[in-house]
Amino acid sequence: MQWTGLTLSIGMAVAAGLVGCFALMRRMALASDAMSHVALPGIGLALVFHFHPVLGGLAALFAGTLLVWGLERQTRSSTETVIGVVFSLALALGSMLATGDELVDALLGAPGTLGGWELALGLAGAAAVVAFVLTQRNRLVITLVSADIARTSGIRVARLELLFLLAFALTVALGLRYLGVLLMGSLVIIPAATAKHLARTLDQMFAISVGVAVTSTLAGELLASRLHRATGPVIISIAAGMFLVALVVRRGR
Amino acid sequence: MENALEVEGLSVRLGGTEVLRELSFSVRSGSALAVIGPNGAGKTVLFRALIGALPHGGVVRWAPGTRIGYVPQKLDIERDLPVTGRDFLRAKAHVSGAPGADLARALELVNLPPSAADLAIGAFSGGQFQRLLLASALLGEPTVLLFDEPTAGVDEPGEERLYEMIHRVQETERLTLLLISHELSVVYRYATNVLCLSREAPCFGAPEEILTPERIEQVYGTPLKYHHH
């Protein structure tokens, strides 16, 4: 494995661990999985028209983000159904655009080799997500507890939620090459869910979530190249294993 | 004394139903307004319209320089998360630009020991949790406090203490208080004015005028017993 790929995967995992804490607390566990699927038609179009697949995925993700944001501002109850339908449709359309090995790579992840500008853009994206979560954490916490308290504290709630969803979409895009469309949503949620079981404070939750995300990504990449398997499934198996251990540990407390 | 809040012809529609219609009242600086009325009369809707969380018709005019501390009745968060009272208070202090010392003072004002703030918010009892929310609302030097049903989820001996504490905090901090409450005896004792919301025409005035047995029966649809000391 190249050091460039390694660096980017660490950046991606840190971003996923942090964004995941707020995604989980916002009860986006299922929506985040579905949302990551929306990248596939973008990747498919990128393959058809010969531009970079991650850029196509990112564009599709941003479009999906605006859709979720718009829906959340309407009614809450129907949002989940619409997300389920629209994002399954995205998966179906994307699978028709991409075929064969390309499809398998897009679905399950394949690290491949990284160009210099890909690394630079990826690291910049990861840094932007991490900086967003760390600088806006207080506003995010208040909004999470009560949007009305946030409003009276001078927080522009709708704008903050849009920025959070965009950070989420960017994180998913960063992980596409390692985990693929099917599993990237899980790397956002599983480490945060593990942390929720073990942590007692918010700082602990951030630390554990980032720890689980980075550990499972690095271990998964190493193991996948040894076993000649797609990286995504191996990374998620390791993360899910850590989640199950956390459940047992908490029971034992 | 000038008004902290003036409301003229306030109307709110939710999903095609008119919840509030042509509501007008004012709140003097430093006074206490109690909002009463049966469930579904639009008390919380009124508060949310006042803070600008709901689109509305009519005019809501806060005095210049108003800072609002808001304690909602329902939170958006699940209670089983690893968020401690201190995590929440720190975030609120930071966002409101309150210095660190204010946090200790806010806890003191609501009689919460500093150690209690380190509990996860899910571990707080009903009364403790309301006091935590009150402490958070006091950060950032508010001029107005909006409190939506302080004693929801609080046991009966706790209710009395909580209201006394709110009253004491209002006096020491010189706050204008807007309070939604079902405790008519408390309303009678502490409120400067009462605003009653019901399906009939709303009424507004001093507690002695509003809290008559006939009026209360009109507002709630049943005779309601309460005692004032």
Short mmCIF file of C-alpha atoms in Angstrom, two decimals:
data_model
loop_
_atom_site.label_atom_id
_atom_site.label_comp_id
_atom_site.label_asym_id
_atom_site.label_seq_id
_atom_site.Cartn_x
_atom_site.Cartn_y
_atom_site.Cartn_z
CA MET A 1 0.00 0.00 0.00
CA GLN A 2 1.25 3.46 -0.88
CA TRP A 3 1.81 6.07 1.79
CA THR A 4 -0.30 8.54 -0.18
CA GLY A 5 -3.29 6.20 -0.08
CA LEU A 6 -2.66 5.61 3.60
CA THR A 7 -2.59 9.32 4.43
CA LEU A 8 -5.82 10.00 2.58
CA SER A 9 -7.59 7.04 4.16
CA ILE A 10 -6.65 8.31 7.65
CA GLY A 11 -8.00 11.78 6.77
CA MET A 12 -11.19 10.24 5.42
CA ALA A 13 -11.66 8.07 8.52
CA VAL A 14 -11.14 11.01 10.92
CA ALA A 15 -13.78 12.99 9.01
CA ALA A 16 -16.16 10.01 9.02
CA GLY A 17 -15.71 9.46 12.76
CA LEU A 18 -16.50 13.10 13.58
CA VAL A 19 -19.38 13.62 11.15
CA GLY A 20 -20.81 10.26 12.23
CA CYS A 21 -21.24 11.40 15.86
CA PHE A 22 -23.60 14.17 14.81
CA ALA A 23 -25.27 12.10 12.07
CA LEU A 24 -26.07 9.41 14.65
CA MET A 25 -27.32 11.91 17.22
CA ARG A 26 -29.51 13.48 14.52
CA ARG A 27 -31.04 10.01 13.98
CA MET A 28 -29.66 9.79 10.47
CA ALA A 29 -28.45 6.18 10.86
CA LEU A 30 -30.59 4.80 8.05
CA ALA A 31 -30.76 7.96 5.96
CA SER A 32 -26.98 8.14 5.83
CA ASP A 33 -26.75 4.65 4.33
CA ALA A 34 -29.36 5.47 1.73
CA MET A 35 -27.72 8.82 1.02
CA SER A 36 -24.39 7.25 0.15
CA HIS A 37 -26.12 5.22 -2.57
CA VAL A 38 -26.97 8.37 -4.46
CA ALA A 39 -23.31 8.65 -5.51
CA LEU A 40 -23.67 5.71 -7.90
CA PRO A 41 -25.48 7.38 -10.82
CA GLY A 42 -22.92 10.19 -10.62
CA ILE A 43 -20.08 7.67 -10.83
CA GLY A 44 -21.91 5.93 -13.69
CA LEU A 45 -22.24 9.16 -15.65
CA ALA A 46 -18.58 9.97 -14.97
CA LEU A 47 -17.55 6.59 -16.42
CA VAL A 48 -19.75 7.10 -19.48
CA PHE A 49 -18.44 10.61 -20.16
CA HIS A 50 -14.86 9.92 -19.03
CA PHE A 51 -14.36 12.24 -16.11
CA HIS A 52 -13.16 11.43 -12.61
CA PRO A 53 -15.64 9.06 -10.91
CA VAL A 54 -15.27 10.67 -7.47
CA LEU A 55 -16.19 14.07 -8.95
CA GLY A 56 -19.31 12.54 -10.51
CA GLY A 57 -20.14 10.89 -7.18
CA LEU A 58 -19.60 14.15 -5.31
CA ALA A 59 -21.88 16.08 -7.66
CA ALA A 60 -24.63 13.47 -7.26
CA LEU A 61 -24.17 13.52 -3.47
CA PHE A 62 -24.53 17.29 -3.32
CA ALA A 63 -27.73 17.04 -5.34
CA GLY A 64 -28.99 14.36 -2.93
CA THR A 65 -28.03 16.57 0.02
CA LEU A 66 -30.10 19.47 -1.25
CA LEU A 67 -33.02 17.08 -1.68
CA VAL A 68 -32.76 15.79 1.92
CA TRP A 69 -32.35 19.32 3.27
CA GLY A 70 -35.40 20.53 1.37
CA LEU A 71 -37.44 17.57 2.59
CA GLU A 72 -36.39 18.00 6.21
CA ARG A 73 -37.62 21.56 6.08
CA GLN A 74 -41.03 20.32 4.96
CA THR A 75 -42.66 17.51 6.91
CA ARG A 76 -40.63 15.10 8.99
CA SER A 77 -42.83 12.04 8.71
CA SER A 78 -42.70 11.46 4.97
CA THR A 79 -38.98 12.21 4.66
CA GLU A 80 -37.81 8.67 5.37
CA THR A 81 -40.11 7.11 2.80
CA VAL A 82 -39.05 9.55 0.11
CA ILE A 83 -35.37 9.05 0.94
CA GLY A 84 -35.90 5.28 0.73
CA VAL A 85 -37.55 5.45 -2.68
CA VAL A 86 -35.40 8.14 -4.32
CA PHE A 87 -32.12 6.69 -3.16
CA SER A 88 -32.99 3.13 -4.14
CA LEU A 89 -33.87 4.52 -7.56
CA ALA A 90 -30.44 6.19 -7.63
CA LEU A 91 -28.81 2.83 -6.94
CA ALA A 92 -30.86 1.17 -9.69
CA LEU A 93 -30.09 3.86 -12.28
CA GLY A 94 -26.42 3.90 -11.34
CA SER A 95 -26.17 0.12 -11.72
CA MET A 96 -27.49 0.41 -15.26
CA LEU A 97 -24.93 3.11 -16.15
CA ALA A 98 -21.88 1.31 -14.80
CA THR A 99 -21.24 -2.34 -15.55
CA GLY A 100 -18.81 -5.19 -14.90
CA ASP A 101 -15.65 -4.57 -12.86
CA GLU A 102 -16.28 -0.84 -12.77
CA LEU A 103 -19.61 -1.46 -11.08
CA VAL A 104 -18.13 -3.83 -8.50
CA ASP A 105 -15.37 -1.31 -7.70
CA ALA A 106 -17.87 1.52 -7.39
CA LEU A 107 -20.14 -0.54 -5.15
CA LEU A 108 -17.54 -2.09 -2.85
CA GLY A 109 -14.45 0.07 -3.09
CA ALA A 110 -11.00 -0.38 -4.66
CA PRO A 111 -8.12 1.81 -3.45
CA GLY A 112 -6.06 1.65 -6.68
CA THR A 113 -3.30 4.24 -7.13
CA LEU A 114 -3.59 7.89 -6.30
CA GLY A 115 -2.40 10.86 -8.33
CA GLY A 116 -0.81 13.86 -6.62
CA TRP A 117 -3.75 16.18 -7.20
CA GLU A 118 -6.19 13.50 -6.05
CA LEU A 119 -4.32 13.25 -2.78
CA ALA A 120 -4.19 17.03 -2.37
CA LEU A 121 -7.90 17.50 -3.09
CA GLY A 122 -8.84 14.58 -0.86
CA LEU A 123 -6.78 15.86 2.07
CA ALA A 124 -8.19 19.36 1.61
CA GLY A 125 -11.72 17.90 1.66
CA ALA A 126 -11.02 15.89 4.81
CA ALA A 127 -9.46 18.92 6.50
CA ALA A 128 -12.49 21.03 5.59
CA VAL A 129 -14.89 18.50 7.14
CA VAL A 130 -12.81 18.13 10.32
CA ALA A 131 -12.46 21.91 10.66
CA PHE A 132 -16.20 22.37 10.16
CA VAL A 133 -17.19 19.87 12.85
CA LEU A 134 -14.61 21.12 15.36
CA THR A 135 -15.34 24.84 14.91
CA GLN A 136 -19.13 24.43 14.73
CA ARG A 137 -19.46 21.75 17.41
CA ASN A 138 -21.08 24.06 19.97
CA ARG A 139 -23.64 25.30 17.48
CA LEU A 140 -24.29 21.74 16.33
CA VAL A 141 -24.79 20.56 19.93
CA ILE A 142 -27.30 23.30 20.75
CA THR A 143 -29.22 22.72 17.52
CA LEU A 144 -29.27 19.01 18.28
CA VAL A 145 -30.75 19.57 21.74
CA SER A 146 -33.36 22.05 20.56
CA ALA A 147 -33.64 23.99 17.32
CA ASP A 148 -35.71 26.60 19.20
CA ILE A 149 -33.00 27.18 21.82
CA ALA A 150 -30.55 27.46 18.92
CA ARG A 151 -32.72 30.09 17.21
CA THR A 152 -32.97 32.22 20.34
CA SER A 153 -29.18 31.94 20.73
CA GLY A 154 -28.73 33.55 17.32
CA ILE A 155 -27.85 30.38 15.39
CA ARG A 156 -29.06 30.25 11.79
CA VAL A 157 -30.44 26.75 12.05
CA ALA A 158 -31.38 26.03 8.42
CA ARG A 159 -28.00 27.19 7.16
CA LEU A 160 -26.12 25.17 9.78
CA GLU A 161 -28.07 22.02 8.89
CA LEU A 162 -27.32 22.51 5.19
CA LEU A 163 -23.61 22.92 5.94
CA PHE A 164 -23.67 19.80 8.09
CA LEU A 165 -25.35 17.76 5.34
CA LEU A 166 -22.79 19.06 2.82
CA ALA A 167 -19.97 18.03 5.18
CA PHE A 168 -21.64 14.65 5.40
CA ALA A 169 -21.84 14.36 1.58
CA LEU A 170 -18.20 15.38 1.24
CA THR A 171 -17.20 12.71 3.77
CA VAL A 172 -19.07 10.04 1.83
CA ALA A 173 -17.39 11.18 -1.39
CA LEU A 174 -13.96 10.91 0.28
CA GLY A 175 -14.65 7.32 1.24
CA LEU A 176 -15.99 6.12 -2.11
CA ARG A 177 -12.68 4.75 -3.37
CA TYR A 178 -12.07 2.78 -0.15
CA LEU A 179 -15.54 1.60 0.78
CA GLY A 180 -17.71 2.08 -2.27
CA VAL A 181 -21.23 3.34 -2.59
CA LEU A 182 -22.83 0.47 -0.67
CA LEU A 183 -20.74 0.64 2.47
CA MET A 184 -19.46 4.20 2.97
CA GLY A 185 -22.58 5.22 4.89
CA SER A 186 -21.73 2.46 7.37
CA LEU A 187 -18.27 3.86 8.10
CA VAL A 188 -19.94 7.10 9.11
CA ILE A 189 -22.47 5.41 11.40
CA ILE A 190 -20.83 2.29 12.92
CA PRO A 191 -17.85 4.00 14.65
CA ALA A 192 -20.19 6.65 16.09
CA ALA A 193 -22.62 3.97 17.27
CA THR A 194 -19.72 2.14 18.93
CA ALA A 195 -18.65 5.36 20.62
CA LYS A 196 -22.17 6.09 21.81
CA HIS A 197 -22.13 2.82 23.75
CA LEU A 198 -18.76 3.42 25.42
CA ALA A 199 -18.50 7.19 25.92
CA ARG A 200 -19.84 9.21 28.83
CA THR A 201 -19.08 12.67 27.48
CA LEU A 202 -19.10 14.29 24.05
CA ASP A 203 -15.29 14.51 23.90
CA GLN A 204 -15.02 10.80 24.65
CA MET A 205 -17.56 10.07 21.94
CA PHE A 206 -15.55 12.01 19.34
CA ALA A 207 -12.30 10.31 20.38
CA ILE A 208 -13.68 6.76 20.36
CA SER A 209 -15.54 7.26 17.10
CA VAL A 210 -12.44 8.59 15.33
CA GLY A 211 -10.36 5.79 16.86
CA VAL A 212 -12.71 3.07 15.61
CA ALA A 213 -13.00 4.63 12.14
CA VAL A 214 -9.23 5.00 11.67
CA THR A 215 -8.40 1.58 13.12
CA SER A 216 -10.93 -0.30 11.02
CA THR A 217 -9.97 1.58 7.85
CA LEU A 218 -6.23 0.92 8.22
CA ALA A 219 -6.66 -2.68 9.35
CA GLY A 220 -9.22 -3.27 6.61
CA GLU A 221 -6.97 -1.94 3.87
CA LEU A 222 -4.04 -4.09 5.01
CA LEU A 223 -6.14 -7.20 5.35
CA ALA A 224 -8.00 -6.68 2.08
CA SER A 225 -4.79 -6.46 0.06
CA ARG A 226 -3.50 -9.65 1.75
CA LEU A 227 -6.75 -11.50 1.12
CA HIS A 228 -7.24 -10.04 -2.37
CA ARG A 229 -10.71 -8.83 -1.50
CA ALA A 230 -12.54 -5.53 -2.06
CA THR A 231 -11.61 -3.13 0.77
CA GLY A 232 -15.11 -1.95 1.70
CA PRO A 233 -16.50 -5.22 3.05
CA VAL A 234 -13.33 -5.93 5.07
CA ILE A 235 -13.30 -2.44 6.65
CA ILE A 236 -16.96 -2.64 7.59
CA SER A 237 -16.59 -6.17 9.01
CA ILE A 238 -13.85 -4.93 11.31
CA ALA A 239 -15.86 -1.85 12.36
CA ALA A 240 -18.96 -3.96 12.99
CA GLY A 241 -16.84 -6.39 15.04
CA MET A 242 -15.69 -3.50 17.23
CA PHE A 243 -19.32 -2.38 17.61
CA LEU A 244 -20.34 -5.85 18.82
CA VAL A 245 -17.44 -5.93 21.30
CA ALA A 246 -18.59 -2.52 22.60
CA LEU A 247 -22.08 -3.90 23.16
CA VAL A 248 -20.65 -6.77 25.23
CA VAL A 249 -18.34 -4.44 27.17
CA ARG A 250 -21.24 -2.17 28.06
CA ARG A 251 -23.35 -5.12 29.18
CA GLY A 252 -20.50 -6.16 31.48
CA ARG A 253 -20.39 -2.75 33.15
CA MET B 1 -42.10 51.52 32.35
CA GLU B 2 -41.59 50.61 28.72
CA ASN B 3 -42.75 47.43 27.06
CA ALA B 4 -40.44 44.48 26.55
CA LEU B 5 -42.81 43.01 23.99
CA GLU B 6 -45.70 44.29 21.90
CA VAL B 7 -47.86 41.94 19.87
CA GLU B 8 -50.47 43.21 17.43
CA GLY B 9 -52.89 41.09 15.42
CA LEU B 10 -50.75 37.95 15.63
CA SER B 11 -52.10 35.06 13.54
CA VAL B 12 -50.54 31.65 12.95
CA ARG B 13 -51.74 28.98 10.55
CA LEU B 14 -50.47 25.44 10.83
CA GLY B 15 -51.33 22.96 8.09
CA GLY B 16 -54.37 24.95 6.98
CA THR B 17 -55.79 25.44 10.50
CA GLU B 18 -55.73 28.84 12.12
CA VAL B 19 -54.21 28.17 15.54
CA LEU B 20 -53.86 31.78 16.68
CA ARG B 21 -56.08 34.56 15.40
CA GLU B 22 -55.70 38.31 15.76
CA LEU B 23 -53.93 38.14 19.10
CA SER B 24 -52.84 41.44 20.67
CA PHE B 25 -51.13 42.02 24.02
CA SER B 26 -48.07 43.65 25.52
CA VAL B 27 -45.61 42.75 28.25
CA ARG B 28 -44.00 45.42 30.39
CA SER B 29 -40.27 45.21 31.11
CA GLY B 30 -39.61 43.25 34.27
CA SER B 31 -43.16 41.91 34.56
CA ALA B 32 -44.39 38.33 34.41
CA LEU B 33 -46.93 37.16 31.86
CA ALA B 34 -48.60 33.80 32.37
CA VAL B 35 -50.12 32.09 29.34
CA ILE B 36 -52.90 29.66 30.22
CA GLY B 37 -55.37 27.59 28.25
CA PRO B 38 -56.35 24.01 27.50
CA ASN B 39 -54.15 21.63 25.50
CA GLY B 40 -54.19 22.47 21.81
CA ALA B 41 -55.10 26.12 22.39
CA GLY B 42 -51.80 27.21 20.82
CA LYS B 43 -49.68 28.18 23.84
CA THR B 44 -46.46 26.63 22.54
CA VAL B 45 -47.30 27.83 19.03
CA LEU B 46 -47.48 31.36 20.45
CA PHE B 47 -44.03 31.06 22.02
CA ARG B 48 -42.56 29.64 18.83
CA ALA B 49 -44.07 32.47 16.80
CA LEU B 50 -42.67 35.01 19.29
CA ILE B 51 -39.11 33.68 18.82
CA GLY B 52 -39.49 33.66 15.04
CA ALA B 53 -39.54 29.87 14.64
CA LEU B 54 -42.94 29.90 12.93
CA PRO B 55 -44.19 32.07 10.08
CA HIS B 56 -46.96 34.38 11.28
CA GLY B 57 -49.13 37.32 10.38
CA GLY B 58 -49.33 40.52 12.44
CA VAL B 59 -46.57 42.26 14.34
CA VAL B 60 -44.24 40.93 17.05
CA ARG B 61 -42.09 43.77 18.39
CA TRP B 62 -39.38 43.09 20.96
CA ALA B 63 -37.72 46.04 22.69
CA PRO B 64 -34.36 46.96 21.12
CA GLY B 65 -31.49 44.94 22.62
CA THR B 66 -33.71 42.07 23.74
CA ARG B 67 -31.90 38.82 24.40
CA ILE B 68 -34.13 35.78 24.84
CA GLY B 69 -33.51 32.79 27.09
CA TYR B 70 -35.85 30.01 25.99
CA VAL B 71 -36.79 26.82 27.82
CA PRO B 72 -38.85 24.62 25.49
CA GLN B 73 -41.22 21.95 26.73
CA LYS B 74 -39.93 19.31 24.37
CA LEU B 75 -36.38 18.68 23.26
CA ASP B 76 -35.34 17.34 19.88
CA ILE B 77 -32.66 15.08 21.33
CA GLU B 78 -32.80 11.48 22.56
CA ARG B 79 -31.92 11.25 26.22
CA ASP B 80 -29.53 8.27 26.02
CA LEU B 81 -26.63 10.07 24.34
CA PRO B 82 -23.20 10.66 25.85
CA VAL B 83 -23.88 14.39 26.25
CA THR B 84 -23.39 15.69 29.80
CA GLY B 85 -25.07 18.70 31.35
CA ARG B 86 -21.70 20.43 31.22
CA ASP B 87 -21.26 19.61 27.49
CA PHE B 88 -24.54 21.36 26.83
CA LEU B 89 -23.90 24.33 29.13
CA ARG B 90 -20.41 24.85 27.68
CA ALA B 91 -21.81 24.85 24.16
CA LYS B 92 -24.52 27.34 25.16
CA ALA B 93 -22.02 29.58 26.97
CA HIS B 94 -19.72 29.56 23.96
CA VAL B 95 -22.48 30.35 21.46
CA SER B 96 -23.92 33.12 23.67
CA GLY B 97 -20.47 34.61 24.21
CA ALA B 98 -20.75 34.14 27.98
CA PRO B 99 -17.48 33.96 29.97
CA GLY B 100 -16.63 30.73 31.81
CA ALA B 101 -17.45 32.23 35.21
CA ASP B 102 -21.06 32.70 34.13
CA LEU B 103 -21.46 28.95 33.90
CA ALA B 104 -20.74 28.43 37.60
CA ARG B 105 -23.01 31.33 38.48
CA ALA B 106 -25.88 29.99 36.37
CA LEU B 107 -25.61 26.62 38.12
CA GLU B 108 -25.64 28.39 41.47
CA LEU B 109 -28.70 30.44 40.54
CA VAL B 110 -30.69 27.28 39.83
CA ASN B 111 -29.29 25.34 42.83
CA LEU B 112 -27.55 22.68 40.80
CA PRO B 113 -24.32 21.40 42.39
CA PRO B 114 -21.38 21.52 39.92
CA SER B 115 -20.99 17.74 40.22
CA ALA B 116 -24.54 17.23 38.93
CA ALA B 117 -23.61 18.98 35.68
CA ASP B 118 -21.21 16.15 34.87
CA LEU B 119 -24.04 13.62 34.62
CA ALA B 120 -25.27 12.52 31.20
CA ILE B 121 -28.43 14.44 30.40
CA GLY B 122 -30.36 11.17 30.41
CA ALA B 123 -29.50 10.66 34.08
CA PHE B 124 -31.13 13.91 35.26
CA SER B 125 -34.47 13.73 37.05
CA GLY B 126 -37.34 15.80 35.64
CA GLY B 127 -36.83 18.67 38.07
CA GLN B 128 -33.03 18.67 37.75
CA PHE B 129 -33.32 18.68 34.01
CA GLN B 130 -35.63 21.71 34.01
CA ARG B 131 -33.13 23.49 36.25
CA LEU B 132 -30.32 22.58 33.84
CA LEU B 133 -32.32 24.06 30.96
CA LEU B 134 -33.04 27.16 33.02
CA ALA B 135 -29.32 27.51 33.78
CA SER B 136 -28.55 27.26 30.06
CA ALA B 137 -31.22 29.87 29.27
CA LEU B 138 -29.59 32.25 31.78
CA LEU B 139 -26.23 32.14 29.97
CA GLY B 140 -25.58 35.15 27.75
CA GLU B 141 -27.37 37.64 30.01
CA PRO B 142 -30.91 37.38 28.65
CA THR B 143 -33.37 40.20 29.23
CA VAL B 144 -36.41 37.99 28.66
CA LEU B 145 -37.07 34.44 29.78
CA LEU B 146 -39.60 32.26 27.95
CA PHE B 147 -40.50 29.14 29.91
CA ASP B 148 -42.84 26.55 28.39
CA GLU B 149 -44.51 24.50 31.16
CA PRO B 150 -41.73 24.40 33.74
CA THR B 151 -43.24 21.55 35.73
CA ALA B 152 -43.93 19.08 32.93
CA GLY B 153 -42.37 15.83 34.19
CA VAL B 154 -41.69 17.18 37.69
CA ASP B 155 -43.16 15.60 40.83
CA GLU B 156 -45.51 17.63 42.98
CA PRO B 157 -43.22 18.82 45.82
CA GLY B 158 -40.70 19.72 43.13
CA GLU B 159 -43.23 21.90 41.30
CA GLU B 160 -43.53 24.37 44.13
CA ARG B 161 -39.78 24.68 44.56
CA LEU B 162 -39.26 25.12 40.82
CA TYR B 163 -41.75 27.97 40.59
CA GLU B 164 -40.25 29.66 43.64
CA MET B 165 -36.86 29.39 42.04
CA ILE B 166 -38.05 30.83 38.72
CA HIS B 167 -39.62 33.70 40.63
CA ARG B 168 -36.41 34.31 42.59
CA VAL B 169 -34.27 34.19 39.43
CA GLN B 170 -36.61 36.60 37.69
CA GLU B 171 -36.24 39.08 40.57
CA THR B 172 -32.47 38.83 40.98
CA GLU B 173 -31.76 38.94 37.24
CA ARG B 174 -34.49 41.56 36.61
CA LEU B 175 -35.94 39.52 33.79
CA THR B 176 -39.16 39.86 31.89
CA LEU B 177 -40.84 36.47 32.24
CA LEU B 178 -43.23 34.76 29.85
CA LEU B 179 -44.51 31.52 31.29
CA ILE B 180 -46.86 28.82 30.03
CA SER B 181 -48.47 27.12 32.99
CA HIS B 182 -51.38 24.99 34.13
CA GLU B 183 -50.82 25.81 37.80
CA LEU B 184 -53.43 28.49 38.29
CA SER B 185 -52.55 29.06 41.95
CA VAL B 186 -48.97 29.79 40.92
CA VAL B 187 -50.18 32.02 38.11
CA TYR B 188 -52.34 33.92 40.60
CA ARG B 189 -49.42 34.42 42.95
CA TYR B 190 -46.62 35.40 40.57
CA ALA B 191 -48.08 36.71 37.32
CA THR B 192 -48.46 40.41 36.60
CA ASN B 193 -50.80 39.65 33.72
CA VAL B 194 -52.54 36.58 32.36
CA LEU B 195 -53.15 35.75 28.72
CA CYS B 196 -55.69 33.00 28.23
CA LEU B 197 -55.94 31.15 24.96
CA SER B 198 -58.95 29.08 24.08
CA ARG B 199 -61.14 28.29 21.12
CA GLU B 200 -63.27 31.25 22.17
CA ALA B 201 -61.90 34.78 22.06
CA PRO B 202 -58.60 35.14 23.94
CA CYS B 203 -58.55 37.24 27.12
CA PHE B 204 -55.81 39.32 28.64
CA GLY B 205 -55.61 41.17 31.97
CA ALA B 206 -54.56 41.08 35.61
CA PRO B 207 -54.93 37.71 37.42
CA GLU B 208 -57.81 39.01 39.56
CA GLU B 209 -59.79 39.84 36.43
CA ILE B 210 -59.00 36.74 34.44
CA LEU B 211 -58.88 33.99 37.04
CA THR B 212 -62.54 34.11 38.02
CA PRO B 213 -64.44 30.81 38.21
CA GLU B 214 -66.71 31.83 35.29
CA ARG B 215 -63.81 32.82 33.04
CA ILE B 216 -61.88 29.67 33.84
CA GLU B 217 -64.87 27.51 33.02
CA GLN B 218 -65.16 29.40 29.74
CA VAL B 219 -61.49 28.88 28.89
CA TYR B 220 -61.09 25.24 29.89
CA GLY B 221 -64.65 24.10 29.16
CA THR B 222 -64.96 22.62 32.68
CA PRO B 223 -64.99 24.17 36.14
CA LEU B 224 -61.40 23.94 37.40
CA LYS B 225 -60.53 24.01 41.07
CA TYR B 226 -57.62 25.96 42.34
CA HIS B 227 -56.75 27.66 45.56
CA HIS B 228 -54.93 30.89 46.12
CA HIS B 229 -53.29 31.77 49.38
#
